[in-house]
């Protein structure tokens, strides 16, 4: 299929490809916007005969934040917290009011064929190294940066636009949502790459944005945007991207007692506490695509949902990835032997694991509860040499009075995010 370049993305800001800290986004952002109006009203209501008051000297200058590359950026927005590291990984994602995390590790996977050979970049928890992504560019860290609108007012900042930091159509830096963490991702050069990480995508350049919106309808959602640039002189063919997640809902059940399900009509991968009765209060961790370059995906850009579990209980040898080709097979919904997954409820091959209904017990149900992992993928598509494509996704935590209520809350959150993403996120950068 054809490839969109960065310059064509006029609705969301174009790309110009040339220690630890915590930030908490205030819910009162709209109140700040009212201050100038309130000031004008106060001035207009004053006595015209009153002389101006001497402020007693110049006000103290406002100290604007600098742009600092963190080892690990601990990012908080409204109800959620997640850590973003220099290997392209989201770790320890959780609710701010709970010490136990729901995400152990999550990341983007990308793989494809270049000159007839398979290549892949991944971050996972199945072997060493865990990642062949890195934010080090020529030995210097380009992120992760915690960025807010206050940074935009600092005229002294040298923005990493040459490394893909997002800009508007006037070439000015932007902040997605109300606050974000941004990183430049490249292939790691500071570690030995072997096995599935041994043959990364040539010329890979990714701008990774993790951001949130202080909106009551989206306070349980984090947005994940990956602007993927092919910096090589070769075409990337049959490209797939995947959302890999190792979720641990240990705060509502015993560790390792989770299950995964795939909500096919909405394109959502969900981890839930598999040891709880259906009629008890539930929490669910979920991922969904908002958009990908894939044109032919039948289920909200999803072309496969691959089930994974810990190495002691592996189903398809998923903890024993040894080649980039096996990574591609996984994103295509195949086993590590390149064979179809078999739905145990039908005995037939399928691209969508555990897409049954746990409430009714029909279809493929993840059983027994265990330490689960999942991979939801989209593809294939092509990225031309010097071309750019965008993958836009979300992670969320939802709760309900019972299993059905939590499932409905997940679906409602995804629907709202898909509906409101432009108005609340993209539209603010214009």
CSV table of C-alpha atoms in Angstrom, one decimal:
chain,number,residue,atom,x,y,z
A,1,UNK,CA,0.0,0.0,0.0
A,2,UNK,CA,1.0,3.6,-0.3
A,3,UNK,CA,2.9,5.5,2.4
A,4,UNK,CA,2.0,8.7,4.1
A,5,UNK,CA,4.9,11.1,4.9
A,6,UNK,CA,5.2,13.3,7.9
A,7,UNK,CA,4.5,16.4,5.9
A,8,UNK,CA,1.0,15.2,5.0
A,9,UNK,CA,-0.1,15.1,8.7
A,10,UNK,CA,-1.4,18.6,8.8
A,11,UNK,CA,-4.1,17.8,11.3
A,12,UNK,CA,-1.8,16.7,14.1
A,13,UNK,CA,1.4,18.7,13.7
A,14,UNK,CA,4.2,17.7,11.3
A,15,UNK,CA,7.6,16.2,12.0
A,16,UNK,CA,10.8,17.7,10.9
A,17,UNK,CA,13.4,14.9,10.6
A,18,UNK,CA,16.6,16.7,10.5
A,19,UNK,CA,18.4,11.0,37.7
A,20,UNK,CA,14.4,10.8,37.6
A,21,UNK,CA,11.6,13.4,38.0
A,22,UNK,CA,7.9,13.3,38.6
A,23,UNK,CA,5.2,15.6,37.2
A,24,UNK,CA,1.5,15.7,38.3
A,25,UNK,CA,-1.0,17.3,36.0
A,26,UNK,CA,-3.5,19.6,37.7
A,27,UNK,CA,-7.2,19.1,37.2
A,28,UNK,CA,-7.6,22.9,37.3
A,29,UNK,CA,-6.1,23.7,33.9
A,30,UNK,CA,-9.3,25.4,32.8
A,31,UNK,CA,-9.2,27.7,35.8
A,32,UNK,CA,-5.8,29.1,34.6
A,33,UNK,CA,-7.4,30.0,31.3
A,34,UNK,CA,-10.0,32.1,33.1
A,35,UNK,CA,-7.5,34.3,35.0
A,36,UNK,CA,-7.0,36.9,32.3
A,37,UNK,CA,-10.8,37.3,31.9
A,38,UNK,CA,-11.3,37.7,35.6
A,39,UNK,CA,-8.5,40.3,35.8
A,40,UNK,CA,-10.2,42.4,33.1
A,41,UNK,CA,-13.6,42.2,34.9
A,42,UNK,CA,-11.9,43.3,38.2
A,43,UNK,CA,-10.3,46.3,36.5
A,44,UNK,CA,-13.5,47.3,34.8
A,45,UNK,CA,-15.4,47.3,38.1
A,46,UNK,CA,-12.9,49.5,39.9
A,47,UNK,CA,-13.4,53.2,40.9
A,48,UNK,CA,-12.2,55.4,38.0
A,49,UNK,CA,-11.0,58.0,40.6
A,50,UNK,CA,-8.8,55.6,42.4
A,51,UNK,CA,-5.1,56.1,41.5
A,52,UNK,CA,-3.1,53.1,40.4
A,53,UNK,CA,-1.5,51.2,43.2
A,54,UNK,CA,2.3,51.1,43.3
A,55,UNK,CA,3.2,47.4,43.2
A,56,UNK,CA,6.4,48.1,45.1
A,57,UNK,CA,8.9,47.3,42.4
A,58,UNK,CA,9.2,44.8,39.6
A,59,UNK,CA,7.7,41.3,40.3
A,60,UNK,CA,10.1,38.4,40.7
A,61,UNK,CA,10.9,36.7,37.4
A,62,UNK,CA,9.1,33.5,36.7
A,63,UNK,CA,11.5,30.6,36.5
A,64,UNK,CA,10.6,28.4,33.5
A,65,UNK,CA,11.5,24.7,33.4
A,66,UNK,CA,14.3,23.4,31.3
A,67,UNK,CA,14.2,20.3,29.1
A,68,UNK,CA,16.0,17.5,31.0
A,69,UNK,CA,16.6,14.0,29.6
A,70,UNK,CA,15.8,11.5,32.4
A,71,UNK,CA,17.1,8.1,33.1
A,72,UNK,CA,13.5,7.1,33.9
A,73,UNK,CA,10.7,9.6,33.6
A,74,UNK,CA,7.9,9.0,36.1
A,75,UNK,CA,4.9,10.4,34.5
A,76,UNK,CA,1.7,11.2,36.3
A,77,UNK,CA,-1.5,12.5,34.7
A,78,UNK,CA,-4.8,12.6,36.6
A,79,UNK,CA,-5.3,9.1,37.9
A,80,UNK,CA,-2.5,7.2,36.3
A,81,UNK,CA,1.3,6.8,36.6
A,82,UNK,CA,3.8,5.1,34.4
A,83,UNK,CA,7.5,5.1,34.0
A,84,UNK,CA,9.1,5.6,30.6
A,85,UNK,CA,12.7,4.6,30.3
A,86,UNK,CA,15.5,5.0,27.6
A,87,UNK,CA,14.8,1.5,26.1
A,88,UNK,CA,11.3,2.4,24.8
A,89,UNK,CA,9.6,0.6,27.6
A,90,UNK,CA,6.6,1.6,29.7
A,91,UNK,CA,7.0,0.1,33.2
A,92,UNK,CA,5.2,0.0,36.5
A,93,UNK,CA,2.0,1.5,35.1
A,94,UNK,CA,-0.6,1.9,37.9
A,95,UNK,CA,-3.2,4.0,39.6
A,96,UNK,CA,-1.6,6.9,41.6
A,97,UNK,CA,-3.6,5.9,44.7
A,98,UNK,CA,-2.4,2.3,44.6
A,99,UNK,CA,1.2,1.0,45.2
A,100,UNK,CA,0.8,-2.1,43.2
A,101,UNK,CA,1.3,-1.7,39.5
A,102,UNK,CA,-0.8,-3.1,36.6
A,103,UNK,CA,1.9,-3.0,33.9
A,104,UNK,CA,5.2,-4.7,34.5
A,105,UNK,CA,6.4,-3.8,31.0
A,106,UNK,CA,4.8,-2.7,27.7
A,107,UNK,CA,6.3,-1.6,24.5
A,108,UNK,CA,5.9,-1.2,20.7
A,109,UNK,CA,7.1,-4.0,18.5
A,110,UNK,CA,7.9,-3.3,14.8
A,111,UNK,CA,9.2,-5.7,12.2
A,112,UNK,CA,9.3,-6.1,8.4
A,113,UNK,CA,11.1,-7.3,5.4
A,114,UNK,CA,14.0,-5.2,4.0
A,115,UNK,CA,15.7,-6.4,0.8
A,116,UNK,CA,14.0,-9.8,1.4
A,117,UNK,CA,15.4,-10.3,4.9
A,118,UNK,CA,13.4,-10.1,8.2
A,119,UNK,CA,14.2,-7.3,10.7
A,120,UNK,CA,12.6,-6.4,14.1
A,121,UNK,CA,12.9,-4.0,17.0
A,122,UNK,CA,11.2,-5.1,20.3
A,123,UNK,CA,11.2,-4.6,24.0
A,124,UNK,CA,10.1,-7.6,26.1
A,125,UNK,CA,10.7,-9.6,29.2
A,126,UNK,CA,11.6,-12.9,27.7
A,127,UNK,CA,15.4,-12.7,27.3
A,128,UNK,CA,18.5,-10.6,27.3
A,129,UNK,CA,18.7,-8.0,26.1
A,130,UNK,CA,15.2,-7.0,26.8
A,131,UNK,CA,15.2,-4.2,24.2
A,132,UNK,CA,17.1,-3.2,21.1
A,133,UNK,CA,15.6,0.3,21.3
A,134,UNK,CA,17.5,3.2,22.8
A,135,UNK,CA,17.1,6.9,23.4
A,136,UNK,CA,20.9,7.3,23.0
A,137,UNK,CA,21.8,9.1,19.8
A,138,UNK,CA,25.5,9.3,19.1
A,139,UNK,CA,26.0,8.5,22.8
A,140,UNK,CA,23.8,11.4,24.0
A,141,UNK,CA,20.3,10.8,25.5
A,142,UNK,CA,17.5,12.4,23.5
A,143,UNK,CA,14.8,11.8,26.2
A,144,UNK,CA,12.8,10.8,27.9
A,145,UNK,CA,11.7,14.4,28.5
A,146,UNK,CA,8.8,15.4,30.7
A,147,UNK,CA,7.2,18.3,28.8
A,148,UNK,CA,4.4,20.7,29.7
A,149,UNK,CA,3.1,23.9,28.3
A,150,UNK,CA,5.4,25.8,30.6
A,151,UNK,CA,8.4,24.4,28.6
A,152,UNK,CA,7.0,26.0,25.5
A,153,UNK,CA,7.3,29.5,27.1
A,154,UNK,CA,11.1,29.0,27.7
A,155,UNK,CA,12.8,30.5,24.7
A,156,UNK,CA,16.2,29.2,25.8
A,157,UNK,CA,15.3,25.6,25.2
A,158,UNK,CA,17.0,24.0,22.2
A,159,UNK,CA,14.2,21.6,21.1
A,160,UNK,CA,15.3,18.3,19.6
A,161,UNK,CA,13.3,18.9,16.4
A,162,UNK,CA,16.2,17.5,14.3
A,163,UNK,CA,15.6,14.2,16.1
A,164,UNK,CA,11.8,14.2,15.5
A,165,UNK,CA,10.3,16.2,18.3
A,166,UNK,CA,6.7,17.1,17.1
A,167,UNK,CA,6.0,20.6,15.7
A,168,UNK,CA,3.0,22.4,14.3
A,169,UNK,CA,2.8,23.5,10.7
A,170,UNK,CA,4.8,26.6,11.5
A,171,UNK,CA,7.7,24.5,12.8
A,172,UNK,CA,7.0,25.4,16.5
A,173,UNK,CA,7.3,22.7,19.2
A,174,UNK,CA,4.0,21.4,20.6
A,175,UNK,CA,2.8,19.4,23.6
A,176,UNK,CA,0.3,16.7,23.0
A,177,UNK,CA,-2.6,16.7,25.5
A,178,UNK,CA,-2.0,18.5,28.8
A,179,UNK,CA,1.5,17.0,29.5
A,180,UNK,CA,3.6,14.3,28.0
A,181,UNK,CA,6.9,12.4,28.0
A,182,UNK,CA,8.7,12.4,24.7
A,183,UNK,CA,11.7,10.3,23.6
A,184,UNK,CA,13.7,9.7,20.4
A,185,UNK,CA,14.1,5.9,19.8
A,186,UNK,CA,16.8,4.4,17.7
A,187,UNK,CA,18.4,1.0,17.5
A,188,UNK,CA,20.6,0.4,20.6
A,189,UNK,CA,24.3,0.6,20.0
A,190,UNK,CA,25.4,0.3,23.7
A,191,UNK,CA,24.7,-3.4,24.1
A,192,UNK,CA,25.2,-6.7,22.4
A,193,UNK,CA,22.2,-7.7,20.3
A,194,UNK,CA,21.4,-11.3,19.8
A,195,UNK,CA,18.5,-13.7,19.1
A,196,UNK,CA,15.3,-11.8,18.2
A,197,UNK,CA,17.0,-8.4,18.6
A,198,UNK,CA,20.0,-9.3,16.4
A,199,UNK,CA,18.7,-7.7,13.1
A,200,UNK,CA,16.9,-4.4,13.8
A,201,UNK,CA,15.1,-2.3,11.3
A,202,UNK,CA,17.8,-0.3,9.3
A,203,UNK,CA,17.6,3.4,9.8
A,204,UNK,CA,14.9,3.2,12.4
A,205,UNK,CA,13.9,6.6,13.9
A,206,UNK,CA,10.9,6.8,16.2
A,207,UNK,CA,9.4,9.8,18.1
A,208,UNK,CA,7.6,8.3,21.1
A,209,UNK,CA,5.0,10.4,22.9
A,210,UNK,CA,3.2,9.3,26.0
A,211,UNK,CA,0.6,11.8,27.1
A,212,UNK,CA,-2.6,12.4,29.0
A,213,UNK,CA,-5.6,14.7,29.0
A,214,UNK,CA,-7.0,16.3,32.2
A,215,UNK,CA,-10.6,15.4,31.2
A,216,UNK,CA,-13.0,13.5,33.4
A,217,UNK,CA,-14.0,11.2,30.6
A,218,UNK,CA,-10.4,10.3,29.9
A,219,UNK,CA,-8.8,10.4,33.3
A,220,UNK,CA,-8.1,6.6,33.2
A,221,UNK,CA,-6.4,6.7,29.7
A,222,UNK,CA,-2.9,7.3,28.6
A,223,UNK,CA,-2.3,8.0,24.9
A,224,UNK,CA,0.7,6.4,23.1
A,225,UNK,CA,1.9,7.9,19.8
A,226,UNK,CA,4.8,6.5,17.8
A,227,UNK,CA,5.9,8.5,14.7
A,228,UNK,CA,8.0,5.9,12.8
A,229,UNK,CA,10.5,7.2,10.3
A,230,UNK,CA,12.5,5.1,7.8
A,231,UNK,CA,15.8,6.9,7.8
A,232,UNK,CA,17.4,4.4,5.4
A,233,UNK,CA,17.6,4.4,1.6
A,234,UNK,CA,15.7,1.0,1.5
A,235,UNK,CA,12.0,0.3,1.4
A,236,UNK,CA,10.5,-1.4,4.4
A,237,UNK,CA,7.9,-4.0,3.1
A,238,UNK,CA,5.4,-6.1,4.9
A,239,UNK,CA,5.8,-4.0,8.1
A,240,UNK,CA,3.8,-5.0,11.2
A,241,UNK,CA,3.5,-3.2,14.5
A,242,UNK,CA,2.5,-4.7,17.8
A,243,UNK,CA,1.4,-3.6,21.3
A,244,UNK,CA,3.2,-5.9,23.7
A,245,UNK,CA,2.1,-6.0,27.3
A,246,UNK,CA,3.0,-7.9,30.4
A,247,UNK,CA,0.2,-6.8,32.8
A,248,UNK,CA,0.1,-7.9,36.4
A,249,UNK,CA,-3.1,-7.1,38.3
A,250,UNK,CA,-1.6,-8.2,41.6
A,251,UNK,CA,-3.4,-5.4,43.5
A,252,UNK,CA,-6.7,-7.3,43.2
A,253,UNK,CA,-5.6,-10.9,43.1
A,254,UNK,CA,-2.6,-13.2,43.7
A,255,UNK,CA,0.5,-12.6,41.5
A,256,UNK,CA,0.4,-14.8,38.4
A,257,UNK,CA,-3.4,-15.2,38.7
A,258,UNK,CA,-4.4,-13.2,35.6
A,259,UNK,CA,-6.1,-14.1,32.3
A,260,UNK,CA,-6.2,-12.4,28.9
A,261,UNK,CA,-9.1,-11.8,26.6
A,262,UNK,CA,-9.6,-10.2,23.3
A,263,UNK,CA,-12.8,-8.1,22.6
A,264,UNK,CA,-12.9,-8.7,18.8
A,265,UNK,CA,-15.7,-6.3,17.9
A,266,UNK,CA,-13.8,-3.4,19.5
A,267,UNK,CA,-10.2,-4.5,18.9
A,268,UNK,CA,-9.2,-4.4,22.6
A,269,UNK,CA,-6.7,-6.7,24.4
A,270,UNK,CA,-7.6,-7.0,28.1
A,271,UNK,CA,-5.9,-8.5,31.2
A,272,UNK,CA,-8.1,-9.3,34.2
A,273,UNK,CA,-7.8,-11.0,37.5
A,274,UNK,CA,-8.7,-14.6,36.6
A,275,UNK,CA,-9.1,-15.8,40.2
A,276,UNK,CA,-12.0,-13.6,41.1
A,277,UNK,CA,-15.7,-14.7,40.9
A,278,UNK,CA,-17.6,-12.9,38.1
A,279,UNK,CA,-19.9,-11.2,40.5
A,280,UNK,CA,-17.1,-9.4,42.5
A,281,UNK,CA,-15.7,-6.0,41.8
A,282,UNK,CA,-13.1,-6.1,39.0
A,283,UNK,CA,-10.2,-4.1,37.6
A,284,UNK,CA,-9.0,-4.5,34.0
A,285,UNK,CA,-5.9,-3.3,32.1
A,286,UNK,CA,-6.4,-2.8,28.4
A,287,UNK,CA,-4.7,-1.6,25.2
A,288,UNK,CA,-6.2,-0.6,21.9
A,289,UNK,CA,-5.1,1.0,18.6
A,290,UNK,CA,-6.6,4.4,17.7
A,291,UNK,CA,-5.0,4.4,14.2
A,292,UNK,CA,-2.3,2.6,12.3
A,293,UNK,CA,-1.2,2.7,8.6
A,294,UNK,CA,-2.9,-0.6,8.0
A,295,UNK,CA,-5.9,-0.3,5.6
A,296,UNK,CA,-7.2,-3.9,5.5
A,297,UNK,CA,-7.4,-4.8,9.3
A,298,UNK,CA,-10.8,-6.1,10.0
A,299,UNK,CA,-11.2,-5.2,13.7
A,300,UNK,CA,-10.3,-1.6,14.5
A,301,UNK,CA,-6.8,-1.9,12.8
A,302,UNK,CA,-6.1,-5.2,14.5
A,303,UNK,CA,-4.9,-8.1,12.3
A,304,UNK,CA,-3.9,-10.5,15.1
A,305,UNK,CA,-4.0,-11.2,18.8
A,306,UNK,CA,-1.3,-13.5,20.0
A,307,UNK,CA,-1.5,-15.1,23.5
A,308,UNK,CA,1.7,-15.4,25.5
A,309,UNK,CA,2.4,-16.8,28.9
A,310,UNK,CA,5.5,-17.2,31.2
A,311,UNK,CA,8.2,-19.6,30.1
A,312,UNK,CA,7.2,-22.4,32.6
A,313,UNK,CA,3.8,-22.6,30.8
A,314,UNK,CA,4.6,-21.5,27.2
A,315,UNK,CA,2.0,-22.4,24.6
A,316,UNK,CA,3.9,-21.5,21.4
A,317,UNK,CA,7.5,-21.3,22.4
A,318,UNK,CA,7.0,-17.6,22.8
A,319,UNK,CA,9.7,-17.2,25.5
A,320,UNK,CA,12.2,-18.9,23.2
A,321,UNK,CA,12.2,-16.4,20.4
A,322,UNK,CA,15.6,-16.9,18.7
A,323,UNK,CA,15.2,-15.0,15.4
A,324,UNK,CA,13.6,-11.8,14.0
A,325,UNK,CA,11.5,-14.0,11.7
A,326,UNK,CA,9.8,-15.5,14.8
A,327,UNK,CA,9.0,-11.9,16.0
A,328,UNK,CA,7.3,-11.3,12.6
A,329,UNK,CA,5.4,-14.6,12.8
A,330,UNK,CA,4.1,-13.6,16.3
A,331,UNK,CA,2.9,-10.2,14.9
A,332,UNK,CA,1.1,-12.1,12.2
A,333,UNK,CA,-0.7,-14.2,14.7
A,334,UNK,CA,1.3,-17.4,14.1
A,335,UNK,CA,3.3,-19.6,16.4
A,336,UNK,CA,7.1,-19.6,16.7
A,337,UNK,CA,7.0,-22.3,14.0
A,338,UNK,CA,5.1,-20.1,11.7
A,339,UNK,CA,1.9,-22.2,12.1
A,340,UNK,CA,-1.6,-21.0,12.9
A,341,UNK,CA,-2.7,-20.8,16.5
A,342,UNK,CA,-5.4,-23.5,17.2
A,343,UNK,CA,-8.6,-22.4,18.9
A,344,UNK,CA,-9.3,-25.2,21.5
A,345,UNK,CA,-13.0,-24.5,21.4
A,346,UNK,CA,-13.2,-25.3,17.6
A,347,UNK,CA,-10.0,-27.2,16.8
A,348,UNK,CA,-9.5,-24.7,13.9
A,349,UNK,CA,-6.7,-22.2,13.2
A,350,UNK,CA,-7.3,-18.6,14.1
A,351,UNK,CA,-5.5,-15.2,14.2
A,352,UNK,CA,-7.3,-14.1,17.3
A,353,UNK,CA,-6.5,-15.9,20.6
A,354,UNK,CA,-8.8,-15.9,23.6
A,355,UNK,CA,-11.6,-14.1,21.8
A,356,UNK,CA,-14.3,-16.0,23.7
A,357,UNK,CA,-16.8,-14.7,26.3
A,358,UNK,CA,-15.7,-15.4,29.9
A,359,UNK,CA,-19.1,-14.4,31.2
A,360,UNK,CA,-20.9,-17.2,29.4
A,361,UNK,CA,-18.0,-19.5,29.1
A,362,UNK,CA,-18.3,-19.8,25.4
A,363,UNK,CA,-15.5,-19.7,22.8
A,364,UNK,CA,-11.7,-19.6,23.6
A,365,UNK,CA,-11.3,-18.7,27.2
A,366,UNK,CA,-7.8,-18.2,28.7
A,367,UNK,CA,-7.5,-20.9,31.4
A,368,UNK,CA,-6.1,-21.5,33.9
A,369,UNK,CA,-5.1,-18.2,35.6
A,370,UNK,CA,-1.4,-17.5,35.2
A,371,UNK,CA,1.3,-14.9,34.4
A,372,UNK,CA,0.0,-13.8,31.1
A,373,UNK,CA,1.4,-11.6,28.3
A,374,UNK,CA,-0.2,-10.5,25.1
A,375,UNK,CA,0.6,-9.1,21.7
A,376,UNK,CA,-2.0,-7.3,19.6
A,377,UNK,CA,-0.7,-6.4,16.1
A,378,UNK,CA,-1.5,-4.4,13.0
A,379,UNK,CA,-0.2,-4.8,9.4
A,380,UNK,CA,1.1,-5.2,6.8
A,381,UNK,CA,2.0,-1.8,5.4
A,382,UNK,CA,5.0,-0.2,3.6
A,383,UNK,CA,7.2,2.6,4.7
A,384,UNK,CA,9.2,4.1,1.8
A,385,UNK,CA,12.8,5.3,2.2
A,386,UNK,CA,12.7,8.6,4.1
A,387,UNK,CA,9.0,8.0,4.8
A,388,UNK,CA,7.1,8.3,8.0
A,389,UNK,CA,4.0,6.6,9.5
A,390,UNK,CA,2.2,7.1,12.7
A,391,UNK,CA,0.8,4.5,15.2
A,392,UNK,CA,-1.6,5.9,17.8
A,393,UNK,CA,-2.8,3.7,20.7
A,394,UNK,CA,-4.0,3.9,24.3
A,395,UNK,CA,-3.5,2.1,27.6
A,396,UNK,CA,-6.2,2.3,30.3
A,397,UNK,CA,-7.3,0.9,33.6
A,398,UNK,CA,-11.0,0.5,34.2
A,399,UNK,CA,-13.1,-0.9,37.1
A,400,UNK,CA,-16.6,-2.3,37.6
A,401,UNK,CA,-18.9,-3.7,40.3
A,402,UNK,CA,-18.5,-7.1,38.6
A,403,UNK,CA,-16.9,-8.6,35.5
A,404,UNK,CA,-19.6,-7.4,33.1
A,405,UNK,CA,-19.4,-3.9,34.5
A,406,UNK,CA,-15.6,-3.7,34.2
A,407,UNK,CA,-15.7,-5.0,30.6
A,408,UNK,CA,-18.3,-2.4,29.8
A,409,UNK,CA,-16.2,0.3,31.4
A,410,UNK,CA,-13.2,-0.8,29.2
A,411,UNK,CA,-15.3,-0.6,26.0
A,412,UNK,CA,-16.7,2.8,27.0
A,413,UNK,CA,-13.3,4.2,27.7
A,414,UNK,CA,-12.0,3.0,24.3
A,415,UNK,CA,-15.0,4.4,22.5
A,416,UNK,CA,-14.6,7.8,24.2
A,417,UNK,CA,-10.9,7.9,23.4
A,418,UNK,CA,-11.4,7.1,19.8
A,419,UNK,CA,-14.2,9.7,19.5
A,420,UNK,CA,-12.5,12.5,21.5
A,421,UNK,CA,-8.8,12.0,20.5
A,422,UNK,CA,-8.9,14.7,17.8
A,423,UNK,CA,-10.9,17.3,19.7
A,424,UNK,CA,-9.0,16.9,23.0
A,425,UNK,CA,-5.5,15.9,21.9
A,426,UNK,CA,-4.7,16.7,18.3
A,427,UNK,CA,-6.8,19.9,18.1
A,428,UNK,CA,-4.8,21.5,20.9
A,429,UNK,CA,-1.6,21.6,18.9
A,430,UNK,CA,-3.1,23.7,16.1
